[in-house]
PDB file of C-alpha atoms and ligand atoms in Angstrom:
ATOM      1  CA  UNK A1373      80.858  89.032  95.941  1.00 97.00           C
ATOM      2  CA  UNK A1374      83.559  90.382  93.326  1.00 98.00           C
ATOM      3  CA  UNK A1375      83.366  94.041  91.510  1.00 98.00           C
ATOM      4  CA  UNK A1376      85.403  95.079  88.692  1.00 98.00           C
ATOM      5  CA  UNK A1377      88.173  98.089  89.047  1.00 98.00           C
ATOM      6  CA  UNK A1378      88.522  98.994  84.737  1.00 98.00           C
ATOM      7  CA  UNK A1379      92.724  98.512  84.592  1.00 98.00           C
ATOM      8  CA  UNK A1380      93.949  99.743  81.706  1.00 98.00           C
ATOM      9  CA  UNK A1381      95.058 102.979  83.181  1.00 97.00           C
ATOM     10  CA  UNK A1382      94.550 105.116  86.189  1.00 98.00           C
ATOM     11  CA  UNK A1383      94.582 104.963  89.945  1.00 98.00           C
ATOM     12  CA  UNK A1384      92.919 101.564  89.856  1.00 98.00           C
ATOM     13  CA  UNK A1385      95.011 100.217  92.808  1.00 98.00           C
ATOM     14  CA  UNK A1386      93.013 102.381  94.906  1.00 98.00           C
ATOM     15  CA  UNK A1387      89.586 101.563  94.055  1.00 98.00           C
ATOM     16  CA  UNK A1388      90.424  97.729  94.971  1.00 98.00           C
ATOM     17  CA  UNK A1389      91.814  98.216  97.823  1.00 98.00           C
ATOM     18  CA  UNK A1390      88.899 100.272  98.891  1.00 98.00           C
ATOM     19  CA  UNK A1391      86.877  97.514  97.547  1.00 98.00           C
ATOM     20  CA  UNK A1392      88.996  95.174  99.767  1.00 98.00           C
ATOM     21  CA  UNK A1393      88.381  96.929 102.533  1.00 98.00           C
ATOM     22  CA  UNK A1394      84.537  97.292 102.501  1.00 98.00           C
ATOM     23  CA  UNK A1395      84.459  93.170 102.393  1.00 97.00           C
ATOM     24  CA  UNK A1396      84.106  92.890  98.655  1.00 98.00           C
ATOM     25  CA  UNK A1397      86.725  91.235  96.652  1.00 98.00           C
ATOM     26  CA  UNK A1398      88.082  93.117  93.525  1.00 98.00           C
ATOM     27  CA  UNK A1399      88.700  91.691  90.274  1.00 98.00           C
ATOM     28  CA  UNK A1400      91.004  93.857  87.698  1.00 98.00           C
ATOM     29  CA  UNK A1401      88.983  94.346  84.486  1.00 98.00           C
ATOM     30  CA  UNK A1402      91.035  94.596  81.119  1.00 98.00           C
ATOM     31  CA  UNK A1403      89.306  92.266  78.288  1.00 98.00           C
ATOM     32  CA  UNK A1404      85.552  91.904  78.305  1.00 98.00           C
ATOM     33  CA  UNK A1405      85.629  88.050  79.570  1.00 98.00           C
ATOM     34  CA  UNK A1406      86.982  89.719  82.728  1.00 98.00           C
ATOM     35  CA  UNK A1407      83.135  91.383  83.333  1.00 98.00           C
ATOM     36  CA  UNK A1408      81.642  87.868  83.485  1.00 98.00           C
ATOM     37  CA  UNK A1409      80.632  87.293  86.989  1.00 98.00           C
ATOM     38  CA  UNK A1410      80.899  90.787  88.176  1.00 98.00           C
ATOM     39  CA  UNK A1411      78.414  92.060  90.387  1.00 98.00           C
ATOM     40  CA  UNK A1412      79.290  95.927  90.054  1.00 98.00           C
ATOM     41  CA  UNK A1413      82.380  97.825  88.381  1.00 99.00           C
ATOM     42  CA  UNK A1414      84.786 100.930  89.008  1.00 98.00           C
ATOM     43  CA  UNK A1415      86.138 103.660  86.870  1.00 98.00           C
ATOM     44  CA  UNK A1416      88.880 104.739  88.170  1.00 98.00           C
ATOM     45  CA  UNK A1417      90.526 108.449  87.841  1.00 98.00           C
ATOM     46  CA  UNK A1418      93.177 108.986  85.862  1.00 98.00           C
ATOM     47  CA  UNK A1419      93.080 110.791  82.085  1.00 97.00           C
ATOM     48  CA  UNK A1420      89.901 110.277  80.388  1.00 97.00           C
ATOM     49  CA  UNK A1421      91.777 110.476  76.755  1.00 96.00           C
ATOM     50  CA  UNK A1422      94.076 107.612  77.096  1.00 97.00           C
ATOM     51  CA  UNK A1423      91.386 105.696  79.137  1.00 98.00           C
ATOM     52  CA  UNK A1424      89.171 105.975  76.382  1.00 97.00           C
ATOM     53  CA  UNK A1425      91.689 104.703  74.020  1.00 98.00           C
ATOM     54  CA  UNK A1426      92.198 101.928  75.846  1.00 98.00           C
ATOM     55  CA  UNK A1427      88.439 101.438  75.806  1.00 98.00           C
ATOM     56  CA  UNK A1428      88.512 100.875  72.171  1.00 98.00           C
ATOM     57  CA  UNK A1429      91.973  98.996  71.587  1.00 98.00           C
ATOM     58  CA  UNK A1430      90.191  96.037  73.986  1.00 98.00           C
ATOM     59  CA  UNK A1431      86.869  96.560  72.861  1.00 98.00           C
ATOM     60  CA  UNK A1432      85.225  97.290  76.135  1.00 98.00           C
ATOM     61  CA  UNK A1433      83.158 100.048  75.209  1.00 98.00           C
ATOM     62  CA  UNK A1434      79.917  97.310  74.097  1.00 98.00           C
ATOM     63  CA  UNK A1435      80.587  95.010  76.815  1.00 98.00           C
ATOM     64  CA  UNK A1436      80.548  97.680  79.474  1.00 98.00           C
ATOM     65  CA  UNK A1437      77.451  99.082  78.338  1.00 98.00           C
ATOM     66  CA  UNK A1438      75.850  95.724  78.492  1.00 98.00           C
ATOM     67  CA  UNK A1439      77.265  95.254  81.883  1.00 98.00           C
ATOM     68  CA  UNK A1440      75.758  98.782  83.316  1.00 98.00           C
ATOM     69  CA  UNK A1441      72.322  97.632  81.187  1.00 98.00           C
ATOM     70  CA  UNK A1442      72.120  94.582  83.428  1.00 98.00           C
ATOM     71  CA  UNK A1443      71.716  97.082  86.375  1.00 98.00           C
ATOM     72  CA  UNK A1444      74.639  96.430  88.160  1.00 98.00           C
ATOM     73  CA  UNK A1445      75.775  99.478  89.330  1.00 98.00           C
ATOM     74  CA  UNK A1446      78.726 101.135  87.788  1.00 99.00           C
ATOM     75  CA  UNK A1447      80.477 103.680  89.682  1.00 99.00           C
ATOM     76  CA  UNK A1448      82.771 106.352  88.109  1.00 98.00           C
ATOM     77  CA  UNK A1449      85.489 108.765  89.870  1.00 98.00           C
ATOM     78  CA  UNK A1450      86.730 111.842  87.960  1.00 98.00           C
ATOM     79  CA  UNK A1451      88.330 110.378  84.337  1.00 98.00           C
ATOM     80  CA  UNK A1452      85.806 107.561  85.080  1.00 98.00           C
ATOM     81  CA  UNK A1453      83.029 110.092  85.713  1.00 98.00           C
ATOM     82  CA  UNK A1454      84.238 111.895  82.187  1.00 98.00           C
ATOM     83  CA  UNK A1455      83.809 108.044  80.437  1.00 98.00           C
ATOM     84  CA  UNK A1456      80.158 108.045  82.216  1.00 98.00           C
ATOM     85  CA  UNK A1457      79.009 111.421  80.513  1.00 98.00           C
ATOM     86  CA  UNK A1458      76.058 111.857  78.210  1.00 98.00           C
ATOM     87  CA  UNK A1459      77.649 114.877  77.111  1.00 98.00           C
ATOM     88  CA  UNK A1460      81.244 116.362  77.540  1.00 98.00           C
ATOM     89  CA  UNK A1461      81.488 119.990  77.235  1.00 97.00           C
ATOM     90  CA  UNK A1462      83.893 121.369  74.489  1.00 83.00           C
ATOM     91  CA  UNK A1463      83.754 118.816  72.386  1.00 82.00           C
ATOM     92  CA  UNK A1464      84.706 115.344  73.004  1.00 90.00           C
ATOM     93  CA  UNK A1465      83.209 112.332  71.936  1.00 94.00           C
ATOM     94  CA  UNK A1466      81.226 110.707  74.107  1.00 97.00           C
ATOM     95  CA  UNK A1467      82.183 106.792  75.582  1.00 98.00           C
ATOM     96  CA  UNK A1468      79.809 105.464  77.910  1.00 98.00           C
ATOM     97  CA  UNK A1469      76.990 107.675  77.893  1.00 98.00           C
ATOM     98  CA  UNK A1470      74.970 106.220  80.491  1.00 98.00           C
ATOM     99  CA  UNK A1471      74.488 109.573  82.720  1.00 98.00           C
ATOM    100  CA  UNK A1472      72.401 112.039  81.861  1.00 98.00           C
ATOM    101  CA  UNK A1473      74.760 114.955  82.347  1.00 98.00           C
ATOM    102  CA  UNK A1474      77.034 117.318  80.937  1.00 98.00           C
ATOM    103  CA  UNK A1475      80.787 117.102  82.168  1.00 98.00           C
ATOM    104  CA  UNK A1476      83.364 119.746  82.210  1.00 97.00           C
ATOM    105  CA  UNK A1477      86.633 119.051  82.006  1.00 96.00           C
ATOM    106  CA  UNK A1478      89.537 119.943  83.983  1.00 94.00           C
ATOM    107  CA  UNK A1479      87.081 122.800  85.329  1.00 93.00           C
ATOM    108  CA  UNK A1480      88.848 124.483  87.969  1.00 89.00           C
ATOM    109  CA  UNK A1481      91.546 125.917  86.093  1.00 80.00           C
ATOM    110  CA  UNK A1482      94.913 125.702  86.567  1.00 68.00           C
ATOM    111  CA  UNK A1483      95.028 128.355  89.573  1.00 63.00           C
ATOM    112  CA  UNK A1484      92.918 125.470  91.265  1.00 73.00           C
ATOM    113  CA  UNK A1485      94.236 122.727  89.552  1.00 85.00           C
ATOM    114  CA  UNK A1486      93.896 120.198  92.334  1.00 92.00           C
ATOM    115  CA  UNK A1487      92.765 120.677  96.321  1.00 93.00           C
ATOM    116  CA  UNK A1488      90.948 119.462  99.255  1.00 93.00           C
ATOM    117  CA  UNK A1489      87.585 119.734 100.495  1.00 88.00           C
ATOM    118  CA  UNK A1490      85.305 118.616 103.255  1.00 90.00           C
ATOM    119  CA  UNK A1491      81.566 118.279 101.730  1.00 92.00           C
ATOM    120  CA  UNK A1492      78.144 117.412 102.798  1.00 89.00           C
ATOM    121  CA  UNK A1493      76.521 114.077 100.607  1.00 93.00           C
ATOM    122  CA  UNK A1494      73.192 113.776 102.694  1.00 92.00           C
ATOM    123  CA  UNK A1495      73.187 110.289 101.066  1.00 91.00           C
ATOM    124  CA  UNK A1496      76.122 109.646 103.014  1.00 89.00           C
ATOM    125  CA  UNK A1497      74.938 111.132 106.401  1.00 88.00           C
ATOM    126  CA  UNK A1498      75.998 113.576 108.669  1.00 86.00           C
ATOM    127  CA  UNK A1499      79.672 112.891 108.668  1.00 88.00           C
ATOM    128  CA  UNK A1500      81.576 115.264 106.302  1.00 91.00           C
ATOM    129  CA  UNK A1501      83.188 113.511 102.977  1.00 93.00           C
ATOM    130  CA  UNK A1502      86.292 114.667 102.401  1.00 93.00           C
ATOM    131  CA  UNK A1503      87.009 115.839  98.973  1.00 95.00           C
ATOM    132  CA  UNK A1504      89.719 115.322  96.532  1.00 96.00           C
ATOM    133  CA  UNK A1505      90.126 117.000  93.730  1.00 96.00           C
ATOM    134  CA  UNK A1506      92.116 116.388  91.279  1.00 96.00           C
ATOM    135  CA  UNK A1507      91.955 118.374  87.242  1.00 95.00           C
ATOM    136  CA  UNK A1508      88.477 117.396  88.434  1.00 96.00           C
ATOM    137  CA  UNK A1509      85.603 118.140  86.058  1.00 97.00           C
ATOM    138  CA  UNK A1510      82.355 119.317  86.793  1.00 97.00           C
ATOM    139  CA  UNK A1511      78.567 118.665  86.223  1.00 98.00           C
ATOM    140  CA  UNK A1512      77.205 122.118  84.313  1.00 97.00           C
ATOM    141  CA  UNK A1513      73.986 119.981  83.763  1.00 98.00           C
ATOM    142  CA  UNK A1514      71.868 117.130  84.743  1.00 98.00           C
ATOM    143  CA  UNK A1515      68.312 115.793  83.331  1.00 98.00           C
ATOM    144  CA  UNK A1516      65.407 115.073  84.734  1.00 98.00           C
ATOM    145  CA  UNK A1517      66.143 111.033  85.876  1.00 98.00           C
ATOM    146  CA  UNK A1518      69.629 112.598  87.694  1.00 98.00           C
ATOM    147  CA  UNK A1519      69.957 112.420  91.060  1.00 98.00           C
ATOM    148  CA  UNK A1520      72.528 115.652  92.830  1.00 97.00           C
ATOM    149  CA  UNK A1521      74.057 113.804  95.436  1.00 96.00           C
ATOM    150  CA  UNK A1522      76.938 116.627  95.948  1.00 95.00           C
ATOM    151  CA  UNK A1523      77.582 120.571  95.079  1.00 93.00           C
ATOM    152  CA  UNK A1524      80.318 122.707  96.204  1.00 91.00           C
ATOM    153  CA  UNK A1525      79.686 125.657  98.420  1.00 87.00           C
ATOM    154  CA  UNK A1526      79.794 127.916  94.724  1.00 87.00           C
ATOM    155  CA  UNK A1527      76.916 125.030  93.585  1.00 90.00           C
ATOM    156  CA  UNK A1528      79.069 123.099  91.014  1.00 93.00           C
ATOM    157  CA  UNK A1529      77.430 119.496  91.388  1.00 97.00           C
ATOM    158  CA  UNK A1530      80.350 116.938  91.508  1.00 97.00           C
ATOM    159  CA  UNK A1531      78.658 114.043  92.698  1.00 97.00           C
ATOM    160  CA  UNK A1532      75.508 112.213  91.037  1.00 98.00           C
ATOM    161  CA  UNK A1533      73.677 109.239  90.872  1.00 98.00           C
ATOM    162  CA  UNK A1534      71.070 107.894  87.916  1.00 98.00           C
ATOM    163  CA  UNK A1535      69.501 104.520  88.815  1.00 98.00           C
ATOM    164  CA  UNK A1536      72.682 102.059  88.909  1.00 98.00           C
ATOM    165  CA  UNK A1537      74.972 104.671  87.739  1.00 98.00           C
ATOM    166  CA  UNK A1538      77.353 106.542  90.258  1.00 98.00           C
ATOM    167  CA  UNK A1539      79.533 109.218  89.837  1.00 98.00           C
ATOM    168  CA  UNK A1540      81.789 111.750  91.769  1.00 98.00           C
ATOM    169  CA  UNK A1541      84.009 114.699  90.442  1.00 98.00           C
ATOM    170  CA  UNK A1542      86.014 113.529  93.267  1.00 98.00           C
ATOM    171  CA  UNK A1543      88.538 110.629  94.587  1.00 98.00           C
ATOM    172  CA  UNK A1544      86.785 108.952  97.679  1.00 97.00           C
ATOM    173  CA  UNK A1545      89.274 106.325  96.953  1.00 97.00           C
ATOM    174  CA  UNK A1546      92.300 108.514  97.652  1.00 97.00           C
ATOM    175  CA  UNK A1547      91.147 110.046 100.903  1.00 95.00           C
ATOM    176  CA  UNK A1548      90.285 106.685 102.900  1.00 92.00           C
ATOM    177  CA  UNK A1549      86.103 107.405 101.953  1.00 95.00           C
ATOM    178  CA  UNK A1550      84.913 104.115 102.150  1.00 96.00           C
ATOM    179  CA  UNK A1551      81.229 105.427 101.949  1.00 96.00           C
ATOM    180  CA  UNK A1552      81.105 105.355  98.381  1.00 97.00           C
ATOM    181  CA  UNK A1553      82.273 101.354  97.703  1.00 98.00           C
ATOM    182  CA  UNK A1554      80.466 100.558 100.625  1.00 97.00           C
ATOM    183  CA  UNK A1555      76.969 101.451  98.999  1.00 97.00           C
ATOM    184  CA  UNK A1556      78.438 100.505  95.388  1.00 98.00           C
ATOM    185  CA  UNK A1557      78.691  97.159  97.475  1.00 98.00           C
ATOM    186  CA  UNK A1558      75.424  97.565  99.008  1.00 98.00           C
ATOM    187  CA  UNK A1559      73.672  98.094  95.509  1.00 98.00           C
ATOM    188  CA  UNK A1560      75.346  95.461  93.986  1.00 98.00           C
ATOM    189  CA  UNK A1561      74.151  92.714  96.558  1.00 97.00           C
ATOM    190  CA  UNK A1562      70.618  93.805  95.989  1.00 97.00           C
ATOM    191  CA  UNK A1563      71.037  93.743  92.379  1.00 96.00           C
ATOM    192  CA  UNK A1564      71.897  90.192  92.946  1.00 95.00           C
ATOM    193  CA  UNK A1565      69.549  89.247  95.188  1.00 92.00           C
ATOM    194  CA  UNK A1566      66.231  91.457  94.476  1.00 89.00           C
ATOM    195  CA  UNK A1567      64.875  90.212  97.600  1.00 79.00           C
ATOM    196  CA  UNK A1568      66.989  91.305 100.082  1.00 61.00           C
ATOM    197  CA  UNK A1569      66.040  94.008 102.333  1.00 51.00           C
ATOM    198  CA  UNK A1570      68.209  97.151 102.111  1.00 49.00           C
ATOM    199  CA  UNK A1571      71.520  97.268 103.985  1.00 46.00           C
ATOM    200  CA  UNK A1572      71.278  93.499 104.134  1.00 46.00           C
ATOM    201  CA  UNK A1573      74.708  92.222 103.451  1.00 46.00           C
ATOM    202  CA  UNK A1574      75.277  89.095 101.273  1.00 46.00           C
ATOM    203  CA  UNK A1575      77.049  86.373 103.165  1.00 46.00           C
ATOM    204  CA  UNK A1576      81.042  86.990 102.185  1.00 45.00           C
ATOM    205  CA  UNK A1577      81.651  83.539 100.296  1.00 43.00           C
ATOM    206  CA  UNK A1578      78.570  83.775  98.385  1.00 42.00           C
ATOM    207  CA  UNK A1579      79.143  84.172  94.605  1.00 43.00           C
ATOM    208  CA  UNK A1580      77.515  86.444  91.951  1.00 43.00           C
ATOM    209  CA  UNK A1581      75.520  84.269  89.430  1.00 44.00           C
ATOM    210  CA  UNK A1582      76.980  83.942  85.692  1.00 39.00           C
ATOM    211  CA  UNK A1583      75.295  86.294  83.454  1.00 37.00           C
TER     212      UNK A1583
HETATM  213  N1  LIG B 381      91.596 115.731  84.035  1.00 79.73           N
HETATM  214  C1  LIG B 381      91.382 114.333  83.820  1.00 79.73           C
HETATM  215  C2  LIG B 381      90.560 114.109  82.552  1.00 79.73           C
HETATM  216  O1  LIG B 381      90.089 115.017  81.973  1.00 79.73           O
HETATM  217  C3  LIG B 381      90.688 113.694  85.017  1.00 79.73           C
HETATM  218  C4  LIG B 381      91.577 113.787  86.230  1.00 79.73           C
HETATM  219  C5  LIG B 381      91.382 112.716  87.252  1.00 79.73           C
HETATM  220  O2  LIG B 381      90.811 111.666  86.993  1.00 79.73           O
HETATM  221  N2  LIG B 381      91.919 112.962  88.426  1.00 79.73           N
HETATM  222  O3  LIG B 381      90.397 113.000  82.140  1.00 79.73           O
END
């Protein structure tokens, strides 16, 4: 099964290797033919201005909505959570407004401008997630089809989930949290195959069917 990191700018690296490492095999994404045969896709951190830029100079932003509306899931960390926002506080333009949420910016100020923290995700289990924040945004508001997977101790949500669309505040794939890739993996095998029970894992050479 492959998934898509989006290259064109940010700590992309990371999110394949994660990929890698979770038994999925990781395709760079920079023009939209790269999507074809994808059966999920990551948005890396990094600065959601340029990336969105670099959205429009390859003219990604339609063919990665039509990817997401296929229902593979799409899973964004901070910039790519930004890129995922219905809404972005203060002002900027959406670019992929497939979650239901507003998104704050750089939200923790400069005093706080990037640190660690453990976190409970009950989605995730018992086991602690490790946080890493970087000029990380925050959610100030979901709707009604938004799932809070995450909150700080102070209740700032910064992870979510809406149907096949994931999204943290924070970089799993900078702290060695394999959780998240591992059920971005998960979703996208049954997204493939509708009839597999959950948890089922595809067999490893098995390819994703052309769309
Ligand atoms: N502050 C960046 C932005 O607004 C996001 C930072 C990150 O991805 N680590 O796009």
């Amino acid at each position: 099964m492959k998934i898509g990191v989006l290259a064109l700018q940010g700590d992309f690296a990371e999110h394949a290797a994660m990929l890698d490492s979770v038994g999925v095999e990781p395709v760079e994404v920079r023009l939209p033919d790269d999507l074809d045969g994808l059966s999920g896709l990551c948005l890396p951190g990094g600065e959601s201005t340029t990336m969105r830029h670099l959205i429009d100079r390859w003219q990604l932003r339609q063919p990665l909505l039509d990817f997401a509306a296929t229902g593979a899931p799409v899973f964004g960390t901070c910039a790519g959570m930004i890129i995922l926002s219905k809404e972005i506080a203060d002002g900027d333009t959406p670019v992929l407004p497939l979650l239901d949420v507003t998104v704050r910016r750089n939200a923790f100020g400069r005093q706080l401008d990037s640190f660690e923290g453990e976190l409970t995700v009950p989605v995730m289990g018992n086991q602690r997630v490790r946080g890493v924040f970087i000029r990380a945004p925050v959610i100030e508001r979901v709707g009604p089809d938004v799932d809070v997977l995450a909150t700080l101790d102070d209740g700032s949500i910064v992870a979510v989930r809406q149907r096949n669309v994931l999204a943290t505040a924070f970089h799993p794939e900078l702290a060695g949290e394999a959780r998240f890739h591992r059920l971005v993996a998960t979703m996208a095998a049954e997204h493939d195959d509708p009839g597999e029970g959950a948890g089922r894992r595809h067999h490893p050479t098995r390819r994703a069917s052309a769309r």
